[in-house]
């Protein structure tokens, strides 16, 4: 890992260069990563590679980490820019998950909504050694890959789940539930609706809290902060999750840590902790 000056970011980020000098076409389709079909295709590609090439789970994780990235490539950590290798990024991402949930009381079940191919499941299981970890994912390819990668982990399971569909899974997993997400809410069409459903279950005592690593609009009025806000707007990302959580009278947002990690430094993750508000209707 080595420092990267903001002035040099356009040399390592096609989107930074395009936003500052919007000449010609953008580096890729602005809405490419906001559809379920796109992610299902990505997970299907890695599932085939895992099965056909006999990769170990760690080798597959390293391949995913390297996909589409320069070596080294830019990241952000607490508003500082760095160049890191894919292997370094993989370790940073795992550390970020465990750091995000540090100090959170152990629930019976950690429910990772939108777990993708399962990158966060093992770090969550390590962070909560006495809890079950359930991954929930819409993509069938993502579910299959996550199950195969964690077949030897008896506390980890993965189920098919659509945030826009039935929430039966949330109501059926055992015991108290801590909800976790990473980079999921920003791609939704109805973030407010998801927050409403979380708040209903929090007020009812079903969900005891939430930890989210999400790309939200907590940007400072700096050059980098304004560039990030512009990036989210151009790409059509929904960055309203924090505002929705704060705006619900049944939830108490207790902690917000901006830019815990930005594998894409223009779209960094912010750690958000909430719990049911004392005295809320149950």
Short mmCIF file of C-alpha atoms in Angstrom, two decimals:
data_model
loop_
_atom_site.label_atom_id
_atom_site.label_comp_id
_atom_site.label_asym_id
_atom_site.label_seq_id
_atom_site.Cartn_x
_atom_site.Cartn_y
_atom_site.Cartn_z
CA UNK A 1 0.00 0.00 0.00
CA UNK A 2 1.27 3.43 -0.87
CA UNK A 3 -0.28 6.92 -0.68
CA UNK A 4 -2.01 8.43 -3.72
CA UNK A 5 -2.46 12.18 -4.11
CA UNK A 6 -5.91 13.44 -5.10
CA UNK A 7 -4.38 15.23 -8.08
CA UNK A 8 -3.17 11.86 -9.36
CA UNK A 9 -6.51 10.05 -9.00
CA UNK A 10 -7.57 10.68 -12.64
CA UNK A 11 -4.48 8.74 -13.74
CA UNK A 12 -5.87 5.66 -11.98
CA UNK A 13 -9.64 6.15 -12.30
CA UNK A 14 -11.35 6.51 -15.65
CA UNK A 15 -14.47 7.81 -13.93
CA UNK A 16 -12.58 10.49 -12.04
CA UNK A 17 -11.04 11.63 -15.30
CA UNK A 18 -14.42 11.61 -17.08
CA UNK A 19 -16.25 13.54 -14.35
CA UNK A 20 -13.57 16.23 -14.31
CA UNK A 21 -13.31 16.40 -18.10
CA UNK A 22 -16.55 14.95 -19.56
CA UNK A 23 -15.42 14.59 -23.14
CA UNK A 24 -16.64 11.63 -25.15
CA UNK A 25 -18.28 8.55 -23.68
CA UNK A 26 -18.03 7.50 -20.02
CA UNK A 27 -15.63 4.65 -19.15
CA UNK A 28 -18.51 2.16 -19.02
CA UNK A 29 -22.30 2.05 -18.93
CA UNK A 30 -23.36 4.36 -16.06
CA UNK A 31 -26.16 2.00 -14.96
CA UNK A 32 -24.30 -1.27 -15.57
CA UNK A 33 -24.14 -2.20 -11.89
CA UNK A 34 -27.68 -1.36 -10.84
CA UNK A 35 -29.46 -4.43 -12.26
CA UNK A 36 -29.91 -7.92 -10.81
CA UNK A 37 -29.22 -9.55 -14.18
CA UNK A 38 -25.76 -7.99 -14.33
CA UNK A 39 -24.80 -9.42 -10.96
CA UNK A 40 -26.27 -12.82 -11.75
CA UNK A 41 -24.06 -12.98 -14.83
CA UNK A 42 -20.99 -12.03 -12.82
CA UNK A 43 -21.68 -14.63 -10.13
CA UNK A 44 -22.42 -17.24 -12.78
CA UNK A 45 -19.04 -16.59 -14.39
CA UNK A 46 -17.19 -17.10 -11.11
CA UNK A 47 -19.31 -20.14 -10.22
CA UNK A 48 -18.29 -21.81 -13.48
CA UNK A 49 -14.64 -20.97 -12.87
CA UNK A 50 -14.81 -22.37 -9.33
CA UNK A 51 -16.33 -25.63 -10.51
CA UNK A 52 -14.43 -26.11 -13.76
CA UNK A 53 -10.96 -25.11 -12.59
CA UNK A 54 -11.00 -26.74 -9.19
CA UNK A 55 -10.18 -23.50 -7.39
CA UNK A 56 -9.96 -23.30 -3.63
CA UNK A 57 -12.30 -20.84 -1.91
CA UNK A 58 -9.33 -18.56 -1.19
CA UNK A 59 -8.16 -18.68 -4.81
CA UNK A 60 -11.66 -17.79 -5.97
CA UNK A 61 -11.83 -14.89 -3.51
CA UNK A 62 -8.51 -13.56 -4.80
CA UNK A 63 -9.73 -13.81 -8.39
CA UNK A 64 -12.89 -11.88 -7.58
CA UNK A 65 -10.85 -9.23 -5.77
CA UNK A 66 -8.63 -8.78 -8.82
CA UNK A 67 -11.43 -8.69 -11.41
CA UNK A 68 -11.54 -5.42 -13.31
CA UNK A 69 -8.84 -3.79 -11.18
CA UNK A 70 -5.39 -2.47 -11.93
CA UNK A 71 -2.52 -3.83 -9.88
CA UNK A 72 -2.07 -1.68 -7.92
CA UNK A 73 -5.41 0.11 -7.99
CA UNK A 74 -6.85 3.07 -6.07
CA UNK A 75 -8.81 2.79 -2.83
CA UNK A 76 -9.86 5.22 -0.13
CA UNK A 77 -9.65 4.80 3.64
CA UNK A 78 -11.01 7.59 5.85
CA UNK A 79 -10.71 10.11 3.01
CA UNK A 80 -7.10 9.20 2.26
CA UNK A 81 -6.28 7.71 -1.13
CA UNK A 82 -3.95 4.75 -1.60
CA UNK A 83 -2.77 2.31 -4.25
CA UNK A 84 -3.12 -1.33 -3.21
CA UNK A 85 -2.74 -4.75 -4.77
CA UNK A 86 -5.81 -7.01 -5.15
CA UNK A 87 -4.48 -9.22 -2.34
CA UNK A 88 -4.19 -6.20 -0.06
CA UNK A 89 -7.70 -5.10 -0.98
CA UNK A 90 -9.11 -8.52 -0.08
CA UNK A 91 -7.60 -8.30 3.39
CA UNK A 92 -8.79 -4.70 3.80
CA UNK A 93 -12.35 -5.73 2.92
CA UNK A 94 -12.34 -8.57 5.44
CA UNK A 95 -10.91 -6.31 8.12
CA UNK A 96 -13.53 -3.66 7.34
CA UNK A 97 -16.39 -6.11 7.96
CA UNK A 98 -15.00 -7.27 11.28
CA UNK A 99 -14.24 -3.70 12.37
CA UNK A 100 -17.75 -2.57 11.45
CA UNK A 101 -19.41 -5.05 13.81
CA UNK A 102 -16.88 -4.73 16.64
CA UNK A 103 -18.62 -4.04 19.94
CA UNK A 104 -22.05 -5.07 18.66
CA UNK A 105 -23.77 -7.49 21.08
CA UNK A 106 -23.86 -11.04 19.75
CA UNK A 107 -27.28 -11.94 18.31
CA UNK A 108 -28.63 -15.42 17.72
CA UNK A 109 -28.49 -14.86 13.96
CA UNK A 110 -26.61 -12.46 11.72
CA UNK A 111 -28.63 -12.02 8.53
CA UNK A 112 -26.60 -10.69 5.61
CA UNK A 113 -29.15 -9.29 3.17
CA UNK A 114 -27.85 -9.23 -0.39
CA UNK A 115 -24.75 -11.26 0.40
CA UNK A 116 -23.79 -11.74 -3.26
CA UNK A 117 -21.28 -14.57 -3.62
CA UNK A 118 -20.73 -14.63 0.14
CA UNK A 119 -17.60 -12.53 0.60
CA UNK A 120 -18.74 -11.20 3.98
CA UNK A 121 -20.06 -14.43 5.51
CA UNK A 122 -16.83 -15.89 6.89
CA UNK A 123 -15.66 -12.55 8.36
CA UNK A 124 -19.04 -12.20 10.07
CA UNK A 125 -18.82 -15.75 11.43
CA UNK A 126 -15.36 -14.96 12.80
CA UNK A 127 -16.62 -11.76 14.41
CA UNK A 128 -19.58 -13.57 16.02
CA UNK A 129 -18.31 -17.04 17.02
CA UNK A 130 -21.51 -17.86 18.92
CA UNK A 131 -24.00 -16.81 16.25
CA UNK A 132 -25.41 -18.39 13.11
CA UNK A 133 -24.73 -16.45 9.91
CA UNK A 134 -27.35 -16.58 7.17
CA UNK A 135 -26.63 -15.14 3.76
CA UNK A 136 -29.62 -13.96 1.75
CA UNK A 137 -29.24 -13.35 -1.98
CA UNK A 138 -31.54 -12.84 -4.96
CA UNK A 139 -29.19 -14.27 -7.59
CA UNK A 140 -29.41 -18.05 -7.91
CA UNK A 141 -25.80 -18.17 -9.12
CA UNK A 142 -24.77 -16.11 -6.11
CA UNK A 143 -26.59 -18.47 -3.76
CA UNK A 144 -25.00 -21.55 -5.31
CA UNK A 145 -21.50 -20.09 -5.26
CA UNK A 146 -21.81 -18.86 -1.66
CA UNK A 147 -23.08 -22.28 -0.55
CA UNK A 148 -20.24 -24.13 -2.24
CA UNK A 149 -17.58 -21.77 -0.91
CA UNK A 150 -18.84 -22.21 2.66
CA UNK A 151 -19.78 -25.88 2.57
CA UNK A 152 -17.34 -26.63 5.42
CA UNK A 153 -18.70 -23.89 7.71
CA UNK A 154 -21.44 -25.38 9.86
CA UNK A 155 -22.62 -21.99 11.17
CA UNK A 156 -23.01 -20.45 7.70
CA UNK A 157 -26.01 -21.03 5.44
CA UNK A 158 -27.28 -19.24 2.35
CA UNK A 159 -30.87 -18.80 1.17
CA UNK A 160 -32.58 -17.28 -1.84
CA UNK A 161 -34.07 -13.91 -0.95
CA UNK A 162 -35.37 -10.84 -2.76
CA UNK A 163 -35.41 -7.56 -0.85
CA UNK A 164 -38.35 -6.45 -2.99
CA UNK A 165 -40.28 -9.70 -2.40
CA UNK A 166 -41.39 -11.74 0.58
CA UNK A 167 -39.51 -11.21 3.84
CA UNK A 168 -40.46 -14.60 5.22
CA UNK A 169 -36.79 -15.48 5.69
CA UNK A 170 -36.27 -12.51 8.02
CA UNK A 171 -39.19 -13.70 10.14
CA UNK A 172 -38.17 -17.37 10.13
CA UNK A 173 -34.47 -17.42 11.05
CA UNK A 174 -33.99 -18.37 14.72
CA UNK A 175 -33.73 -16.00 17.65
CA UNK A 176 -32.76 -12.35 17.73
CA UNK A 177 -31.61 -11.02 14.36
CA UNK A 178 -28.86 -8.54 13.53
CA UNK A 179 -29.21 -7.31 9.95
CA UNK A 180 -26.06 -6.64 7.94
CA UNK A 181 -25.64 -5.26 4.43
CA UNK A 182 -22.72 -4.17 2.31
CA UNK A 183 -23.12 -2.21 -0.90
CA UNK A 184 -26.68 -3.39 -1.44
CA UNK A 185 -29.02 -0.52 -0.58
CA UNK A 186 -27.39 1.83 -3.09
CA UNK A 187 -28.53 -0.36 -6.00
CA UNK A 188 -32.19 -0.63 -4.98
CA UNK A 189 -35.21 1.04 -6.54
CA UNK A 190 -36.91 1.46 -3.16
CA UNK A 191 -34.46 1.99 -0.32
CA UNK A 192 -37.14 3.71 1.76
CA UNK A 193 -39.35 0.63 1.47
CA UNK A 194 -36.56 -1.62 2.75
CA UNK A 195 -35.93 0.69 5.70
CA UNK A 196 -39.66 0.65 6.45
CA UNK A 197 -39.68 -3.15 6.58
CA UNK A 198 -36.60 -3.18 8.81
CA UNK A 199 -38.20 -0.64 11.15
CA UNK A 200 -41.40 -2.68 11.39
CA UNK A 201 -39.42 -5.70 12.55
CA UNK A 202 -37.26 -3.64 14.86
CA UNK A 203 -40.33 -2.13 16.52
CA UNK A 204 -41.80 -5.62 16.84
CA UNK A 205 -38.70 -6.94 18.57
CA UNK A 206 -37.72 -9.28 15.76
CA UNK A 207 -34.64 -7.36 14.59
CA UNK A 208 -32.34 -6.12 17.36
CA UNK A 209 -30.16 -3.88 15.22
CA UNK A 210 -28.47 -3.23 11.93
CA UNK A 211 -24.96 -2.67 10.66
CA UNK A 212 -24.62 -1.38 7.12
CA UNK A 213 -21.54 -0.75 5.01
CA UNK A 214 -23.23 1.35 2.37
CA UNK A 215 -22.43 4.14 -0.05
CA UNK A 216 -24.49 6.98 1.42
CA UNK A 217 -24.49 10.75 1.05
CA UNK A 218 -22.37 11.67 4.04
CA UNK A 219 -19.87 13.48 1.85
CA UNK A 220 -18.06 16.56 3.14
CA UNK A 221 -18.02 19.75 1.07
CA UNK A 222 -14.54 19.04 -0.26
CA UNK A 223 -13.21 18.43 -3.76
CA UNK A 224 -13.29 14.67 -3.20
CA UNK A 225 -16.66 14.79 -1.45
CA UNK A 226 -18.30 16.76 -4.25
CA UNK A 227 -16.75 14.48 -6.86
CA UNK A 228 -18.23 11.49 -5.05
CA UNK A 229 -21.69 13.06 -4.92
CA UNK A 230 -21.50 13.82 -8.64
CA UNK A 231 -20.40 10.24 -9.38
CA UNK A 232 -23.38 8.75 -7.52
CA UNK A 233 -25.75 11.09 -9.35
CA UNK A 234 -24.35 10.30 -12.81
CA UNK A 235 -24.45 6.55 -12.17
CA UNK A 236 -27.97 6.57 -10.78
CA UNK A 237 -27.09 5.15 -7.37
CA UNK A 238 -29.47 5.60 -4.46
CA UNK A 239 -27.47 7.13 -1.60
CA UNK A 240 -30.42 7.92 0.67
CA UNK A 241 -30.17 4.97 3.09
CA UNK A 242 -28.67 6.98 5.93
CA UNK A 243 -31.29 9.71 5.61
CA UNK A 244 -34.06 7.09 5.58
CA UNK A 245 -32.70 5.36 8.69
CA UNK A 246 -32.34 8.66 10.52
CA UNK A 247 -35.80 9.74 9.46
CA UNK A 248 -37.63 6.73 10.94
CA UNK A 249 -38.92 7.41 14.45
CA UNK A 250 -38.61 3.73 15.38
CA UNK A 251 -34.85 3.58 14.78
CA UNK A 252 -31.92 5.18 16.56
CA UNK A 253 -28.82 5.65 14.41
CA UNK A 254 -26.02 5.36 16.95
CA UNK A 255 -22.86 5.49 14.88
CA UNK A 256 -21.78 6.69 11.45
CA UNK A 257 -18.19 6.27 10.25
CA UNK A 258 -17.59 7.82 6.84
CA UNK A 259 -15.37 6.18 4.23
CA UNK A 260 -14.39 3.05 6.14
CA UNK A 261 -13.19 1.69 2.80
CA UNK A 262 -13.68 2.63 -0.83
CA UNK A 263 -12.59 -0.14 -3.21
CA UNK A 264 -13.90 2.44 -5.66
CA UNK A 265 -12.63 5.68 -4.09
CA UNK A 266 -15.45 7.62 -5.76
CA UNK A 267 -18.05 5.41 -4.08
CA UNK A 268 -16.81 4.68 -0.54
CA UNK A 269 -18.62 2.68 2.09
CA UNK A 270 -19.83 4.29 5.30
CA UNK A 271 -20.49 2.20 8.41
CA UNK A 272 -23.93 2.86 9.88
CA UNK A 273 -25.13 1.30 13.16
CA UNK A 274 -28.71 1.47 14.37
CA UNK A 275 -30.91 -0.17 16.97
CA UNK A 276 -34.60 -0.02 17.86
CA UNK A 277 -35.36 3.29 19.53
CA UNK A 278 -36.30 2.90 23.21
CA UNK A 279 -39.98 3.49 23.71
CA UNK A 280 -40.90 2.93 20.05
CA UNK A 281 -44.25 1.21 19.49
CA UNK A 282 -43.94 -2.56 19.67
#
